[in-house]
Amino acid sequence: MIKTRRVTTLMPQYKTVVDMYNEAFPDSERLPLLYLKFLSWRKGVSFTAYYDGSDIIGMTYTVETNQMIFVLYSTTNVAVRSNGYGTKILQELRRRNANREVVLNIEPLDEFAENAEQRERRWRFYQKNGFFMTGYLLEEDGQYFEILSTSTSFSVADYIKNVGRLSFGLQKVTVVEK
């Protein structure tokens, strides 16, 4: 059974969490860790490590409202990747939030992108785990991200409200229809 633990600098595997975060996301998509740790003390913001026994298998960073949980970051430990742990983490996240829509962003499918195959694999993974394309994109500093949801009744207003919590409402969240 998957166990969870709040990520703190005092946890023994903190360096592993940092390594997973740095390995999984490019510089342009990473928020400073100090900022993430600070935000995680706010109500409805969670920085979570996932374990199988004593082995750390992944991490998520989420922001939630009553209706929605937004997954800003989710990754599995490279040491155990391709063993079904990504699916188990998503299942645990969905189980703990059974009455909420789970939403996340991925790079859009683009056959001409340098990492086109990786984007396609990522989309198939999330599709296999119950996510749908919402028909909307998040635009951030000239980059676009496909918005995926576990609900077919995605609310742009709820999404903007939830994502806006990451900047205390100071940064405009731009969503465009596909």
mmCIF file of C-alpha atoms in Angstrom:
data_model
loop_
_atom_site.group_PDB
_atom_site.id
_atom_site.type_symbol
_atom_site.label_atom_id
_atom_site.label_comp_id
_atom_site.label_asym_id
_atom_site.label_seq_id
_atom_site.Cartn_x
_atom_site.Cartn_y
_atom_site.Cartn_z
ATOM 1 C CA MET A 1 0.000 0.000 0.000
ATOM 2 C CA ILE A 2 1.224 3.482 -0.885
ATOM 3 C CA LYS A 3 1.942 5.764 2.069
ATOM 4 C CA THR A 4 2.344 9.532 1.976
ATOM 5 C CA ARG A 5 4.358 12.044 3.937
ATOM 6 C CA ARG A 6 4.511 15.819 3.848
ATOM 7 C CA VAL A 7 7.749 17.017 2.239
ATOM 8 C CA THR A 8 9.956 19.007 4.618
ATOM 9 C CA THR A 9 13.660 19.762 4.693
ATOM 10 C CA LEU A 10 13.898 17.614 7.841
ATOM 11 C CA MET A 11 12.739 14.392 6.184
ATOM 12 C CA PRO A 12 15.562 11.873 5.525
ATOM 13 C CA GLN A 13 14.765 11.624 1.788
ATOM 14 C CA TYR A 14 14.499 15.380 1.177
ATOM 15 C CA LYS A 15 17.489 15.325 -1.204
ATOM 16 C CA THR A 16 15.813 12.533 -3.186
ATOM 17 C CA VAL A 17 12.665 14.675 -3.545
ATOM 18 C CA VAL A 18 14.782 17.620 -4.741
ATOM 19 C CA ASP A 19 16.613 15.368 -7.217
ATOM 20 C CA MET A 20 13.304 13.988 -8.554
ATOM 21 C CA TYR A 21 11.955 17.514 -8.986
ATOM 22 C CA ASN A 22 15.078 18.774 -10.768
ATOM 23 C CA GLU A 23 15.308 15.687 -13.004
ATOM 24 C CA ALA A 24 11.653 15.660 -14.042
ATOM 25 C CA PHE A 25 11.051 19.316 -14.898
ATOM 26 C CA PRO A 26 13.056 21.709 -17.059
ATOM 27 C CA ASP A 27 14.347 24.939 -15.499
ATOM 28 C CA SER A 28 11.692 26.957 -17.333
ATOM 29 C CA GLU A 29 8.899 24.976 -15.625
ATOM 30 C CA ARG A 30 10.331 24.823 -12.100
ATOM 31 C CA LEU A 31 9.385 27.265 -9.388
ATOM 32 C CA PRO A 32 12.072 27.887 -6.760
ATOM 33 C CA LEU A 33 11.997 25.209 -4.057
ATOM 34 C CA LEU A 34 12.048 27.818 -1.314
ATOM 35 C CA TYR A 35 8.864 29.328 -2.764
ATOM 36 C CA LEU A 36 7.204 25.887 -3.036
ATOM 37 C CA LYS A 37 8.099 25.070 0.576
ATOM 38 C CA PHE A 38 6.732 28.440 1.705
ATOM 39 C CA LEU A 39 3.466 27.976 -0.224
ATOM 40 C CA SER A 40 3.026 24.445 1.119
ATOM 41 C CA TRP A 41 2.306 25.897 4.554
ATOM 42 C CA ARG A 42 -0.882 27.485 3.161
ATOM 43 C CA LYS A 43 -4.197 25.729 3.610
ATOM 44 C CA GLY A 44 -5.038 23.623 0.569
ATOM 45 C CA VAL A 45 -1.460 23.397 -0.735
ATOM 46 C CA SER A 46 0.344 20.071 -0.374
ATOM 47 C CA PHE A 47 3.915 18.998 -1.102
ATOM 48 C CA THR A 48 3.735 15.212 -0.731
ATOM 49 C CA ALA A 49 6.194 12.333 -0.962
ATOM 50 C CA TYR A 50 4.913 8.828 -1.769
ATOM 51 C CA TYR A 51 6.392 5.632 -0.358
ATOM 52 C CA ASP A 52 6.205 1.923 -0.972
ATOM 53 C CA GLY A 53 7.440 0.628 2.358
ATOM 54 C CA SER A 54 10.522 2.704 3.141
ATOM 55 C CA ASP A 55 11.304 3.411 -0.535
ATOM 56 C CA ILE A 56 10.416 6.848 -1.841
ATOM 57 C CA ILE A 57 8.645 6.334 -5.161
ATOM 58 C CA GLY A 58 7.453 9.806 -6.126
ATOM 59 C CA MET A 59 6.154 13.215 -5.238
ATOM 60 C CA THR A 60 3.268 15.567 -5.999
ATOM 61 C CA TYR A 61 2.650 19.243 -5.430
ATOM 62 C CA THR A 62 -1.039 20.134 -5.388
ATOM 63 C CA VAL A 63 -3.342 23.097 -4.815
ATOM 64 C CA GLU A 64 -6.960 22.459 -3.948
ATOM 65 C CA THR A 65 -10.358 24.065 -3.671
ATOM 66 C CA ASN A 66 -13.619 22.402 -2.625
ATOM 67 C CA GLN A 67 -14.304 21.317 -6.219
ATOM 68 C CA MET A 68 -10.846 20.781 -7.708
ATOM 69 C CA ILE A 69 -7.353 19.584 -6.981
ATOM 70 C CA PHE A 70 -4.726 21.002 -9.320
ATOM 71 C CA VAL A 71 -1.552 18.957 -9.702
ATOM 72 C CA LEU A 72 1.265 21.407 -10.374
ATOM 73 C CA TYR A 73 3.984 18.740 -10.227
ATOM 74 C CA SER A 74 3.915 14.955 -10.196
ATOM 75 C CA THR A 75 6.818 12.612 -10.825
ATOM 76 C CA THR A 76 8.083 9.181 -9.951
ATOM 77 C CA ASN A 77 11.534 8.354 -8.710
ATOM 78 C CA VAL A 78 13.737 7.495 -11.727
ATOM 79 C CA ALA A 79 15.053 4.482 -9.751
ATOM 80 C CA VAL A 80 11.594 2.840 -9.836
ATOM 81 C CA ARG A 81 10.095 4.327 -13.016
ATOM 82 C CA SER A 82 8.129 1.990 -15.335
ATOM 83 C CA ASN A 83 7.005 -0.215 -12.439
ATOM 84 C CA GLY A 84 3.447 1.160 -12.254
ATOM 85 C CA TYR A 85 4.162 3.646 -9.487
ATOM 86 C CA GLY A 86 2.984 6.667 -11.482
ATOM 87 C CA THR A 87 -0.412 5.021 -11.823
ATOM 88 C CA LYS A 88 -0.447 4.064 -8.130
ATOM 89 C CA ILE A 89 0.350 7.663 -7.127
ATOM 90 C CA LEU A 90 -2.480 8.997 -9.308
ATOM 91 C CA GLN A 91 -4.863 6.355 -7.944
ATOM 92 C CA GLU A 92 -3.954 7.343 -4.376
ATOM 93 C CA LEU A 93 -4.378 11.039 -5.191
ATOM 94 C CA ARG A 94 -7.782 10.366 -6.763
ATOM 95 C CA ARG A 95 -8.832 8.079 -3.877
ATOM 96 C CA ARG A 96 -8.024 10.782 -1.329
ATOM 97 C CA ASN A 97 -9.929 13.343 -3.402
ATOM 98 C CA ALA A 98 -12.836 11.205 -4.602
ATOM 99 C CA ASN A 99 -15.304 14.103 -4.653
ATOM 100 C CA ARG A 100 -12.981 16.482 -6.496
ATOM 101 C CA GLU A 101 -11.987 16.916 -10.090
ATOM 102 C CA VAL A 102 -8.239 16.347 -10.582
ATOM 103 C CA VAL A 103 -6.635 18.716 -13.086
ATOM 104 C CA LEU A 104 -3.096 18.982 -14.428
ATOM 105 C CA ASN A 105 -1.138 20.440 -17.336
ATOM 106 C CA ILE A 106 1.090 18.712 -19.874
ATOM 107 C CA GLU A 107 2.988 19.840 -22.928
ATOM 108 C CA PRO A 108 0.574 19.758 -25.882
ATOM 109 C CA LEU A 109 0.880 17.108 -28.555
ATOM 110 C CA ASP A 110 3.064 18.416 -31.380
ATOM 111 C CA GLU A 111 4.475 16.025 -33.967
ATOM 112 C CA PHE A 112 7.240 18.540 -34.764
ATOM 113 C CA ALA A 113 8.397 19.056 -31.162
ATOM 114 C CA GLU A 114 11.842 17.789 -30.216
ATOM 115 C CA ASN A 115 10.227 15.558 -27.576
ATOM 116 C CA ALA A 116 7.111 14.606 -29.602
ATOM 117 C CA GLU A 117 7.335 10.931 -28.642
ATOM 118 C CA GLN A 118 7.662 11.758 -24.937
ATOM 119 C CA ARG A 119 4.619 14.069 -25.146
ATOM 120 C CA GLU A 120 2.590 11.327 -26.814
ATOM 121 C CA ARG A 121 3.610 8.752 -24.167
ATOM 122 C CA ARG A 122 2.737 11.208 -21.367
ATOM 123 C CA TRP A 123 -0.702 11.890 -22.870
ATOM 124 C CA ARG A 124 -1.413 8.142 -23.255
ATOM 125 C CA PHE A 125 -0.362 7.593 -19.617
ATOM 126 C CA TYR A 126 -2.775 10.221 -18.318
ATOM 127 C CA GLN A 127 -5.536 9.082 -20.674
ATOM 128 C CA LYS A 128 -5.101 5.500 -19.386
ATOM 129 C CA ASN A 129 -5.459 6.925 -15.858
ATOM 130 C CA GLY A 130 -8.820 8.592 -16.508
ATOM 131 C CA PHE A 131 -7.859 12.069 -17.713
ATOM 132 C CA PHE A 132 -9.509 13.904 -20.604
ATOM 133 C CA MET A 133 -8.356 16.815 -22.749
ATOM 134 C CA THR A 134 -10.500 19.776 -21.712
ATOM 135 C CA GLY A 135 -10.177 21.680 -24.976
ATOM 136 C CA TYR A 136 -8.278 24.451 -23.183
ATOM 137 C CA LEU A 137 -4.651 25.498 -22.973
ATOM 138 C CA LEU A 138 -2.812 27.404 -20.272
ATOM 139 C CA GLU A 139 -0.626 30.128 -21.783
ATOM 140 C CA GLU A 140 2.354 31.078 -19.662
ATOM 141 C CA ASP A 141 5.202 33.286 -20.878
ATOM 142 C CA GLY A 142 4.641 32.278 -24.500
ATOM 143 C CA GLN A 143 4.465 28.553 -23.694
ATOM 144 C CA TYR A 144 1.260 26.540 -23.946
ATOM 145 C CA PHE A 145 0.200 23.604 -21.800
ATOM 146 C CA GLU A 146 -2.703 21.241 -22.436
ATOM 147 C CA ILE A 147 -5.154 21.217 -19.513
ATOM 148 C CA LEU A 148 -6.283 17.700 -18.578
ATOM 149 C CA SER A 149 -9.064 16.789 -16.160
ATOM 150 C CA THR A 150 -10.716 13.729 -14.658
ATOM 151 C CA SER A 151 -14.098 15.385 -15.243
ATOM 152 C CA THR A 152 -15.857 16.031 -18.518
ATOM 153 C CA SER A 153 -17.437 19.146 -16.962
ATOM 154 C CA PHE A 154 -14.242 21.188 -16.565
ATOM 155 C CA SER A 155 -14.720 24.710 -15.157
ATOM 156 C CA VAL A 156 -12.323 27.339 -16.523
ATOM 157 C CA ALA A 157 -13.317 29.732 -13.694
ATOM 158 C CA ASP A 158 -12.466 27.165 -10.976
ATOM 159 C CA TYR A 159 -9.189 26.355 -12.721
ATOM 160 C CA ILE A 160 -8.159 30.032 -12.919
ATOM 161 C CA LYS A 161 -9.073 30.528 -9.249
ATOM 162 C CA ASN A 162 -7.099 27.455 -8.168
ATOM 163 C CA VAL A 163 -3.973 28.141 -10.258
ATOM 164 C CA GLY A 164 -4.092 31.810 -9.238
ATOM 165 C CA ARG A 165 -3.547 30.739 -5.615
ATOM 166 C CA LEU A 166 0.038 29.875 -6.564
ATOM 167 C CA SER A 167 0.808 33.577 -7.010
ATOM 168 C CA PHE A 168 -1.559 34.874 -4.322
ATOM 169 C CA GLY A 169 -3.667 36.193 -7.220
ATOM 170 C CA LEU A 170 -0.867 38.507 -8.366
ATOM 171 C CA GLN A 171 -0.162 36.788 -11.692
ATOM 172 C CA LYS A 172 -2.812 36.672 -14.394
ATOM 173 C CA VAL A 173 -3.770 33.141 -15.400
ATOM 174 C CA THR A 174 -4.437 32.990 -19.146
ATOM 175 C CA VAL A 175 -6.534 30.136 -20.497
ATOM 176 C CA VAL A 176 -7.307 29.899 -24.201
ATOM 177 C CA GLU A 177 -9.730 27.636 -26.003
ATOM 178 C CA LYS A 178 -8.074 25.170 -28.333
#
